[in-house]
Coordinates of C-alpha atoms in Angstrom, one line a residue:
M9 CA 124.8 182.1 -205.4
A10 CA 126.7 179.7 -203.1
D11 CA 123.5 178.9 -201.3
Q12 CA 121.8 177.9 -204.6
Y13 CA 124.9 175.8 -205.5
V14 CA 124.8 173.9 -202.2
L15 CA 121.0 173.3 -202.4
G16 CA 121.3 172.2 -206.0
S17 CA 124.1 169.8 -205.1
V18 CA 121.8 168.1 -202.5
L19 CA 119.0 167.8 -205.0
A20 CA 121.4 166.5 -207.7
S21 CA 122.6 163.8 -205.3
V22 CA 119.1 162.6 -204.6
L23 CA 118.2 162.7 -208.3
A24 CA 121.3 160.5 -209.0
L25 CA 120.0 157.9 -206.5
V26 CA 116.6 157.9 -208.1
V27 CA 118.2 157.4 -211.6
L28 CA 120.4 154.5 -210.3
Y29 CA 117.4 152.9 -208.7
N30 CA 115.4 153.1 -211.9
L31 CA 118.2 151.5 -213.8
F32 CA 118.4 148.7 -211.3
V33 CA 114.7 147.9 -211.2
K34 CA 114.5 147.7 -215.0
R35 CA 117.0 144.9 -214.9
N36 CA 115.0 143.1 -212.2
A37 CA 111.4 143.6 -213.3
R38 CA 110.4 140.4 -211.6
G39 CA 106.7 141.0 -211.4
E40 CA 106.2 141.2 -215.1
S41 CA 108.4 138.1 -215.8
T42 CA 106.4 136.1 -213.3
A43 CA 103.2 137.0 -215.0
D44 CA 104.6 136.2 -218.4
A45 CA 105.8 132.8 -217.1
T46 CA 102.4 132.1 -215.6
K47 CA 100.6 133.0 -218.8
A48 CA 103.0 130.8 -220.8
A49 CA 102.2 127.9 -218.5
T50 CA 98.4 128.1 -219.1
T51 CA 96.7 124.8 -219.9
A52 CA 93.7 125.2 -222.3
I53 CA 90.8 122.8 -221.9
S54 CA 88.4 123.6 -224.7
G55 CA 89.4 127.3 -224.3
E56 CA 87.8 127.4 -220.8
C57 CA 88.7 126.8 -217.2
R58 CA 86.5 124.3 -215.4
S59 CA 86.5 122.8 -211.9
K60 CA 85.2 119.3 -211.4
N61 CA 83.1 119.4 -208.3
G62 CA 82.4 116.1 -206.7
G63 CA 79.2 117.5 -205.2
G64 CA 77.8 118.3 -208.7
D65 CA 77.8 122.1 -208.1
D66 CA 78.3 124.0 -211.3
V67 CA 80.0 127.1 -209.8
D68 CA 83.8 127.6 -209.8
V69 CA 84.0 130.9 -207.8
I70 CA 81.6 132.7 -205.5
I71 CA 82.2 136.4 -205.2
V72 CA 80.7 138.2 -202.3
G73 CA 80.1 141.8 -203.3
A74 CA 79.7 143.6 -206.6
G75 CA 81.4 146.9 -206.1
V76 CA 84.4 148.0 -208.1
A77 CA 86.5 145.0 -207.1
G78 CA 83.7 142.4 -207.2
A79 CA 82.2 143.4 -210.5
A80 CA 85.6 143.7 -212.2
L81 CA 86.7 140.4 -210.9
A82 CA 83.4 138.7 -211.9
H83 CA 83.9 139.9 -215.5
T84 CA 87.6 138.9 -215.5
L85 CA 87.1 135.4 -214.2
G86 CA 83.9 134.9 -216.3
K87 CA 85.8 135.9 -219.5
D88 CA 88.4 133.3 -218.6
G89 CA 85.7 130.7 -218.6
R90 CA 85.1 130.4 -214.9
R91 CA 81.5 129.8 -213.7
V92 CA 80.9 132.7 -211.3
H93 CA 78.2 133.3 -208.8
V94 CA 78.1 136.9 -207.5
I95 CA 76.1 137.7 -204.4
E96 CA 75.6 141.5 -203.8
R97 CA 73.6 143.0 -201.0
D98 CA 72.1 145.8 -203.2
L99 CA 72.2 145.7 -207.0
T100 CA 70.7 149.2 -207.4
E101 CA 73.1 152.0 -208.4
P102 CA 75.3 152.9 -205.4
D103 CA 75.5 156.6 -204.3
R104 CA 78.8 157.3 -202.7
I105 CA 81.1 160.3 -202.2
V106 CA 84.4 158.4 -202.7
G107 CA 85.7 156.0 -205.4
E108 CA 85.1 158.8 -208.0
L109 CA 88.6 159.3 -209.3
L110 CA 90.6 156.6 -211.2
Q111 CA 94.3 157.3 -211.6
P112 CA 96.0 156.7 -215.0
G113 CA 97.6 153.5 -213.6
G114 CA 94.2 152.2 -212.8
Y115 CA 92.9 153.1 -216.2
L116 CA 95.8 151.0 -217.7
K117 CA 94.7 148.1 -215.6
L118 CA 91.1 148.6 -216.8
I119 CA 92.4 148.3 -220.4
E120 CA 94.3 145.2 -219.4
L121 CA 91.1 143.7 -218.1
G122 CA 89.1 144.7 -221.1
L123 CA 86.8 147.0 -219.1
E124 CA 87.9 150.4 -220.5
D125 CA 84.5 150.9 -222.1
C126 CA 83.0 151.1 -218.6
V127 CA 84.1 154.7 -218.3
E128 CA 82.2 155.6 -221.5
N129 CA 78.6 156.9 -221.6
I130 CA 78.7 157.9 -217.9
D131 CA 79.8 161.5 -218.5
A132 CA 83.2 160.7 -217.1
Q133 CA 85.8 163.5 -217.1
R134 CA 89.4 163.1 -218.2
V135 CA 92.1 164.0 -215.6
F136 CA 95.6 165.1 -216.6
G137 CA 97.1 165.9 -213.2
Y138 CA 96.7 167.9 -210.1
A139 CA 96.8 171.6 -209.0
L140 CA 98.2 172.2 -205.5
F141 CA 97.2 175.4 -203.6
K142 CA 98.9 176.8 -200.4
D143 CA 98.8 180.2 -198.9
G144 CA 97.7 182.0 -202.1
R145 CA 100.3 180.2 -204.2
N146 CA 99.6 177.3 -206.6
T147 CA 101.4 174.9 -208.8
R148 CA 100.3 172.5 -211.5
L149 CA 101.5 168.9 -211.5
S150 CA 100.9 167.0 -214.8
Y151 CA 100.8 163.2 -215.1
P152 CA 103.8 162.0 -217.2
L153 CA 101.7 160.5 -220.0
E154 CA 104.0 161.2 -223.0
K155 CA 104.8 157.5 -223.5
F156 CA 101.2 156.4 -223.5
H157 CA 98.4 156.3 -226.0
S158 CA 96.4 159.6 -226.2
D159 CA 93.4 157.9 -224.5
V160 CA 95.4 157.2 -221.3
S161 CA 94.7 159.6 -218.5
G162 CA 92.9 159.7 -215.2
R163 CA 89.1 159.5 -215.1
S164 CA 86.6 161.1 -212.7
F165 CA 82.9 160.1 -212.6
H166 CA 79.9 159.2 -210.5
N167 CA 81.0 156.0 -208.6
G168 CA 77.6 154.4 -209.0
R169 CA 77.5 154.8 -212.7
F170 CA 80.9 153.2 -213.1
I171 CA 79.9 150.3 -210.9
Q172 CA 76.6 149.7 -212.8
R173 CA 78.5 149.6 -216.1
M174 CA 80.8 146.9 -214.8
R175 CA 78.0 144.9 -213.3
E176 CA 76.1 145.1 -216.6
K177 CA 79.2 144.0 -218.6
A178 CA 79.8 141.1 -216.2
A179 CA 76.1 140.0 -216.4
T180 CA 76.3 139.7 -220.2
L181 CA 78.6 136.7 -219.8
P182 CA 76.5 133.5 -219.8
N183 CA 78.6 131.9 -217.1
V184 CA 78.3 134.8 -214.6
R185 CA 75.3 135.0 -212.4
L186 CA 74.5 138.2 -210.3
E187 CA 72.1 137.7 -207.4
Q188 CA 70.9 140.2 -204.8
G189 CA 71.4 138.8 -201.4
T190 CA 73.2 139.3 -198.1
V191 CA 75.9 136.8 -197.2
T192 CA 75.7 136.1 -193.5
T193 CA 78.3 133.3 -193.0
L194 CA 81.3 131.6 -194.6
L195 CA 80.7 127.9 -194.6
E196 CA 83.8 126.2 -193.1
E197 CA 84.6 122.5 -192.9
N198 CA 87.9 121.3 -191.3
G199 CA 89.5 124.7 -191.8
T200 CA 88.5 125.0 -195.4
I201 CA 85.9 127.5 -196.7
K202 CA 83.4 125.5 -198.8
G203 CA 80.9 128.3 -199.7
V204 CA 78.5 130.8 -198.1
Q205 CA 75.2 131.1 -196.4
Y206 CA 73.1 134.0 -197.5
K207 CA 69.6 135.6 -197.4
T208 CA 67.9 136.4 -200.7
K209 CA 66.1 139.6 -201.5
T210 CA 62.9 137.9 -200.3
G211 CA 64.4 136.8 -197.0
E212 CA 64.9 133.1 -198.0
E213 CA 68.0 131.5 -196.4
L214 CA 70.2 129.6 -198.9
T215 CA 73.6 128.1 -199.2
A216 CA 76.0 128.2 -202.1
Y217 CA 79.1 126.1 -202.6
A218 CA 82.3 126.6 -204.7
P219 CA 85.9 125.6 -204.6
L220 CA 86.9 129.3 -204.2
T221 CA 85.1 132.1 -202.4
I222 CA 86.4 135.6 -202.9
V223 CA 85.2 138.2 -200.4
C224 CA 84.9 141.7 -201.9
D225 CA 82.2 143.2 -199.5
G226 CA 83.9 146.6 -199.1
C227 CA 85.2 148.8 -196.3
F228 CA 82.3 147.8 -194.0
S229 CA 83.0 144.1 -194.5
N230 CA 81.5 141.8 -191.8
L231 CA 83.3 138.7 -193.2
R232 CA 86.9 139.9 -193.2
R233 CA 87.5 138.8 -189.5
S234 CA 87.3 135.2 -190.6
L235 CA 90.1 135.7 -193.2
C236 CA 92.5 138.3 -191.7
K237 CA 93.4 140.2 -188.6
P238 CA 92.1 143.7 -189.4
K239 CA 93.6 146.8 -187.8
V240 CA 91.3 149.5 -189.0
D241 CA 92.3 153.1 -188.4
V242 CA 90.0 156.1 -189.0
P243 CA 92.3 159.2 -189.2
S244 CA 89.6 161.5 -190.5
C245 CA 86.2 161.9 -192.3
F246 CA 85.4 163.4 -195.6
V247 CA 82.5 165.9 -195.9
G248 CA 81.1 165.8 -199.4
L249 CA 79.4 168.4 -201.4
V250 CA 78.5 168.8 -205.1
L251 CA 79.2 172.3 -206.7
E252 CA 77.3 173.4 -209.7
N253 CA 77.6 176.2 -212.3
C254 CA 81.3 176.9 -211.8
E255 CA 84.6 175.9 -213.3
L256 CA 87.8 174.8 -211.7
P257 CA 90.9 177.1 -212.0
Y258 CA 92.7 174.3 -213.9
V259 CA 90.6 172.4 -216.4
N260 CA 90.8 168.6 -216.3
H261 CA 92.9 168.6 -213.1
G262 CA 92.1 167.5 -209.6
H263 CA 92.6 170.3 -207.0
V264 CA 94.2 169.9 -203.6
I265 CA 94.1 172.8 -201.2
L266 CA 96.5 172.6 -198.3
A267 CA 94.1 174.1 -195.8
D268 CA 93.9 174.3 -192.1
P269 CA 93.5 171.8 -190.4
S270 CA 93.6 169.4 -193.3
P271 CA 93.3 169.2 -197.1
I272 CA 90.3 170.0 -199.3
L273 CA 89.8 168.3 -202.7
F274 CA 87.9 169.4 -205.8
Y275 CA 87.5 167.4 -209.1
K276 CA 84.8 167.2 -211.7
I277 CA 82.5 164.1 -211.6
S278 CA 80.4 165.1 -214.7
S279 CA 80.3 167.9 -217.2
T280 CA 78.2 170.0 -214.8
E281 CA 79.2 168.9 -211.3
I282 CA 82.3 169.3 -209.2
R283 CA 82.9 167.1 -206.2
C284 CA 84.2 168.8 -203.1
L285 CA 85.6 166.7 -200.2
V286 CA 86.6 168.5 -197.0
D287 CA 88.8 166.5 -194.8
V288 CA 87.9 166.7 -191.1
P289 CA 90.5 165.1 -188.8
G290 CA 89.3 162.6 -186.2
Q291 CA 86.3 160.4 -186.1
K292 CA 83.7 163.0 -184.9
V293 CA 82.4 165.6 -187.3
P294 CA 80.1 168.6 -186.6
S295 CA 76.4 167.7 -186.7
I296 CA 74.7 168.1 -190.0
S297 CA 71.1 168.1 -188.6
S298 CA 71.8 170.8 -186.1
G299 CA 73.4 173.1 -188.7
E300 CA 76.7 172.9 -187.0
M301 CA 78.3 171.4 -190.1
A302 CA 77.0 174.2 -192.4
N303 CA 78.4 176.8 -190.0
Y304 CA 81.7 175.1 -189.8
L305 CA 82.0 174.9 -193.7
K306 CA 81.0 178.6 -194.0
T307 CA 83.2 180.0 -191.3
M308 CA 86.3 177.7 -191.3
V309 CA 86.5 176.3 -194.8
A310 CA 85.0 178.7 -197.4
S311 CA 87.7 181.4 -197.0
Q312 CA 90.5 178.9 -197.7
I313 CA 89.3 177.8 -201.1
P314 CA 90.0 179.5 -204.5
P315 CA 87.9 182.7 -204.8
Q316 CA 86.2 181.5 -208.1
L317 CA 84.7 178.5 -206.2
Q318 CA 83.5 180.3 -203.1
D319 CA 80.0 181.3 -204.3
A320 CA 79.3 177.8 -205.6
F321 CA 80.6 176.3 -202.4
I322 CA 78.3 178.5 -200.3
A323 CA 75.4 177.6 -202.6
A324 CA 76.1 173.9 -202.2
I325 CA 76.0 174.3 -198.4
E326 CA 72.7 176.2 -198.6
K327 CA 71.3 173.5 -200.8
G328 CA 71.8 171.1 -197.9
N329 CA 73.0 167.9 -199.5
I330 CA 76.0 167.5 -197.2
R331 CA 77.2 163.9 -196.7
T332 CA 80.0 162.4 -194.6
M333 CA 82.2 159.3 -195.0
P334 CA 84.8 158.0 -192.6
N335 CA 88.3 157.6 -194.1
R336 CA 89.6 154.2 -193.2
S337 CA 93.1 152.8 -193.4
M338 CA 93.9 149.1 -193.0
P339 CA 97.1 147.4 -194.0
A340 CA 96.8 144.0 -195.7
A341 CA 97.1 141.4 -193.0
P342 CA 96.3 138.1 -194.8
Q343 CA 95.6 134.9 -192.9
P344 CA 95.8 132.4 -195.8
T345 CA 92.7 130.2 -195.6
P346 CA 92.0 127.3 -197.9
G347 CA 89.0 127.9 -200.2
A348 CA 88.8 131.7 -199.7
L349 CA 90.5 135.0 -200.5
L350 CA 90.0 138.6 -199.6
M351 CA 90.0 141.4 -202.2
G352 CA 89.3 145.2 -202.5
D353 CA 88.5 147.4 -199.5
A354 CA 87.6 144.3 -197.4
F355 CA 91.3 143.3 -197.7
N356 CA 93.3 146.6 -197.8
M357 CA 92.5 150.3 -197.4
R358 CA 94.4 153.5 -197.5
H359 CA 93.5 157.2 -197.0
P360 CA 91.5 158.3 -200.1
L361 CA 93.4 161.6 -200.4
T362 CA 95.4 160.3 -203.4
G363 CA 92.5 158.4 -205.1
G364 CA 94.5 155.2 -205.3
G365 CA 92.0 152.6 -204.0
M366 CA 90.5 151.5 -207.3
T367 CA 94.0 151.3 -208.9
V368 CA 95.1 148.9 -206.2
A369 CA 91.9 146.8 -206.5
L370 CA 92.2 146.5 -210.3
S371 CA 95.9 145.8 -210.1
D372 CA 95.2 143.0 -207.6
I373 CA 92.7 141.5 -210.0
V374 CA 95.3 141.4 -212.8
V375 CA 97.7 139.6 -210.5
L376 CA 95.1 137.1 -209.4
R377 CA 93.8 136.5 -212.9
N378 CA 97.4 135.7 -214.1
L379 CA 97.9 133.3 -211.2
L380 CA 94.6 131.4 -211.7
K381 CA 94.8 131.2 -215.5
P382 CA 96.9 128.0 -215.6
L383 CA 94.5 126.2 -213.2
P384 CA 91.5 124.5 -214.8
D385 CA 90.7 122.8 -211.5
L386 CA 90.4 124.7 -208.2
N387 CA 89.2 121.8 -206.0
D388 CA 92.4 121.0 -204.1
A389 CA 91.9 123.9 -201.6
P390 CA 95.1 123.4 -199.5
T391 CA 97.3 123.2 -202.6
L392 CA 95.6 126.2 -204.1
C393 CA 96.0 128.2 -200.9
R394 CA 99.7 127.6 -200.8
Y395 CA 100.1 128.6 -204.4
L396 CA 98.1 131.8 -203.9
E397 CA 100.4 132.9 -201.1
S398 CA 102.5 134.4 -203.9
F399 CA 99.6 136.8 -204.6
Y400 CA 100.4 138.7 -201.4
T401 CA 104.0 139.4 -202.6
L402 CA 103.3 139.9 -206.3
R403 CA 100.7 142.7 -205.5
K404 CA 103.2 144.6 -203.3
P405 CA 104.9 147.0 -205.9
V406 CA 101.6 148.7 -206.8
A407 CA 99.8 148.3 -203.5
S408 CA 102.6 149.3 -201.1
T409 CA 103.6 152.3 -203.2
I410 CA 100.1 153.7 -203.3
N411 CA 99.3 152.8 -199.7
T412 CA 102.5 154.3 -198.3
L413 CA 102.2 157.5 -200.4
A414 CA 98.6 158.0 -199.4
G415 CA 99.3 157.7 -195.7
A416 CA 102.5 159.8 -195.8
L417 CA 101.1 162.6 -197.9
Y418 CA 98.0 162.9 -195.7
Q419 CA 100.2 163.4 -192.6
V420 CA 102.5 165.9 -194.4
F421 CA 99.5 167.8 -195.9
C422 CA 97.8 168.3 -192.6
A423 CA 98.5 171.6 -190.7
S424 CA 100.4 171.3 -187.5
P425 CA 101.5 173.6 -184.7
D426 CA 104.9 171.9 -184.7
Q427 CA 107.4 174.1 -186.5
A428 CA 109.3 171.1 -187.9
L429 CA 106.2 169.7 -189.5
K430 CA 105.2 173.1 -190.8
E431 CA 108.6 173.2 -192.6
M432 CA 108.1 169.7 -194.0
R433 CA 104.7 170.8 -195.4
Q434 CA 106.2 173.9 -197.0
A435 CA 109.2 171.9 -198.3
C436 CA 106.8 169.4 -199.9
F437 CA 104.9 172.2 -201.7
D438 CA 108.1 173.9 -202.9
Y439 CA 109.8 170.6 -203.9
L440 CA 106.8 169.7 -206.1
S441 CA 106.9 173.2 -207.5
L442 CA 110.5 172.8 -208.8
G443 CA 109.2 170.9 -211.8
G444 CA 111.2 168.3 -213.8
V445 CA 111.9 165.1 -212.0
F446 CA 111.0 166.7 -208.7
S447 CA 107.3 166.8 -209.7
T448 CA 107.0 164.1 -212.3
G449 CA 108.7 161.6 -210.0
P450 CA 106.2 161.9 -207.1
V451 CA 103.2 162.3 -209.5
S452 CA 104.1 159.2 -211.4
L453 CA 104.1 157.3 -208.1
L454 CA 100.7 158.8 -207.1
S455 CA 99.2 158.0 -210.5
G456 CA 100.2 154.4 -210.3
L457 CA 102.4 154.7 -213.4
N458 CA 105.6 154.0 -211.5
P459 CA 104.8 151.6 -208.7
R460 CA 108.3 151.4 -207.1
P461 CA 108.5 151.6 -203.3
L462 CA 112.2 152.6 -203.2
S463 CA 111.6 155.5 -205.6
L464 CA 108.9 156.7 -203.2
V465 CA 111.2 156.5 -200.2
L466 CA 113.9 158.4 -202.0
H467 CA 111.6 161.2 -203.1
F468 CA 110.1 161.4 -199.6
F469 CA 113.5 161.8 -197.9
A470 CA 114.6 164.1 -200.7
V471 CA 111.7 166.4 -199.6
A472 CA 113.0 166.2 -196.0
I473 CA 116.6 167.0 -197.1
Y474 CA 115.3 169.9 -199.2
G475 CA 113.5 171.2 -196.2
V476 CA 116.6 171.0 -194.0
G477 CA 118.7 172.7 -196.7
R478 CA 116.3 175.6 -196.8
L479 CA 116.6 175.9 -193.0
L480 CA 120.4 175.9 -192.9
L481 CA 120.9 178.4 -195.7
P482 CA 122.2 181.0 -195.8
F483 CA 123.5 180.8 -192.2
P484 CA 122.7 177.8 -189.9
S485 CA 121.8 178.7 -186.4
P486 CA 121.4 176.3 -183.4
K487 CA 117.6 176.8 -183.5
R488 CA 117.4 176.1 -187.3
M489 CA 119.7 173.1 -186.9
W490 CA 117.5 171.8 -184.1
I491 CA 114.3 172.3 -186.3
G492 CA 116.1 170.5 -189.2
A493 CA 117.0 167.5 -187.0
R494 CA 113.4 167.3 -185.8
L495 CA 112.2 167.6 -189.5
I496 CA 114.2 164.5 -190.4
S497 CA 113.0 162.7 -187.3
G498 CA 109.4 163.7 -188.0
A499 CA 109.7 162.5 -191.7
S500 CA 111.0 159.2 -190.4
G501 CA 108.2 159.0 -187.9
I502 CA 105.7 159.4 -190.7
I503 CA 106.9 157.0 -193.3
L504 CA 108.7 154.2 -191.3
P505 CA 105.6 153.0 -189.4
I506 CA 103.6 152.8 -192.7
I507 CA 106.5 150.8 -194.3
K508 CA 106.6 148.5 -191.3
A509 CA 102.8 147.9 -191.6
E510 CA 103.2 147.1 -195.3
G511 CA 106.0 144.7 -194.7
V512 CA 109.7 145.7 -195.2
R513 CA 110.7 142.3 -196.8
Q514 CA 107.8 142.0 -199.2
M515 CA 107.9 145.7 -200.1
F516 CA 111.6 146.1 -200.8
F517 CA 113.0 142.5 -201.1
P518 CA 110.2 140.5 -202.6
A519 CA 112.6 138.1 -204.4
T520 CA 113.7 136.8 -200.9
V521 CA 110.1 135.6 -200.2
P522 CA 109.9 131.9 -201.1
A523 CA 106.3 132.2 -202.4
Y524 CA 107.5 134.7 -205.0
Y525 CA 108.8 131.8 -207.1
R526 CA 105.9 129.4 -206.5
A527 CA 104.9 127.7 -209.8
P528 CA 101.4 126.5 -210.6
P529 CA 100.7 123.1 -208.9
V530 CA 101.0 120.3 -211.3
N531 CA 97.9 118.5 -210.1
L532 CA 95.8 121.6 -210.4
S533 CA 97.3 122.6 -213.8
R534 CA 96.5 119.2 -215.3
G535 CA 93.1 118.8 -213.5
S536 CA 92.3 116.0 -211.1

């Protein structure tokens, strides 16, 4: 009884810190007030935003790429009256094994952008939370959706269908032009990006000019090096399968199996299909063509998944449609360049374990839209560049929370021979299984509904403290105390490097960054 009291006291202390933090941030919700102030400052010119190009060009913004970020951005800026030219390498329906789960926070951004109908008529499945499996035990973690409209939830779907719907919606706007072509070069003059050079579908080389070029050409971007200093890490690869004629143990939930050596994911992508993603650590995976991959999946993976999915899993392997995708992680490292901006996976990536990529991209688009709204004229590139530096700070609450959680959870969820990390993994599972704030807190962070970096750090170290408490009760021994100390050290070693890469100041103290308060430039607001 005394043991439970001590452990309960530790958890209560952590919970009190979380509550105090929540009270503090509500009084200092700076991001929302900045957006409201920006919106209030909007200058309407015949209801549209227009740039006056001295060269006679009739384009305000060039968007390179029409994936999730590019297509959503094209529709958003086009709806605001911008003249948008989108250049996409391939306008046929994409076929990918990632980008198939949109968290509730991302769906709210979709509503804010007027794109919520893009998840309709594509057989998208509603997602209400996650089920976590470990060593024969399982726990269900529900999204805290009580305060939202009944339509708000996660969505899972075929990535290509979702992208095509957004492309079609963008193309309905008369001032948005979608063109198939491959951008080869950013056109630079005196340090300012003036436009792009690209090859059309027929191989013709053309140039296009605009006051602002936004690069959204995805994780394989060949243009990002001109606009940032990328440090791309590939911690693992996903092996993708589609299971048919079976049902998940928990309906309308994503499933995460804490397997050895790393997690396995399941979620529905249509009414008849279940996506399975097997994480394989490292950059090399068993060969598919030689049959090595099929053997690996049958002998190493199949026995670790829920029994009701095993027959469908083996059938999917036998069918042979096995695909792989490297999991990339890249902190946002902007190099502000007049006339250009990076967005989406070309700009910032995180491990896809938590399905947060599309939420970050859509949130970034909302931030950028609000910043650009007061500016009818985009032609003063240096002034616009200085103003848009605030974008990198205003995006941080959502982006850094999701990025940090994705990186930290992946490392915690991977199996390890280190006893301290084993204890951390078990502590994480048991902490989430406690229910109440111990599950809703972390799940609200993962879902993008509570983008608060400090809340994330508090919960992460609460898991570590919980793990130490379990080790020290009922009687601490020198060995257990040593493992506990290594557990705290290991937890710090996981999360602190991620925080450093995200930027401590922008992540936790954004109000100390001068660009945070930057108002719309007067000369751009009034037009030149």
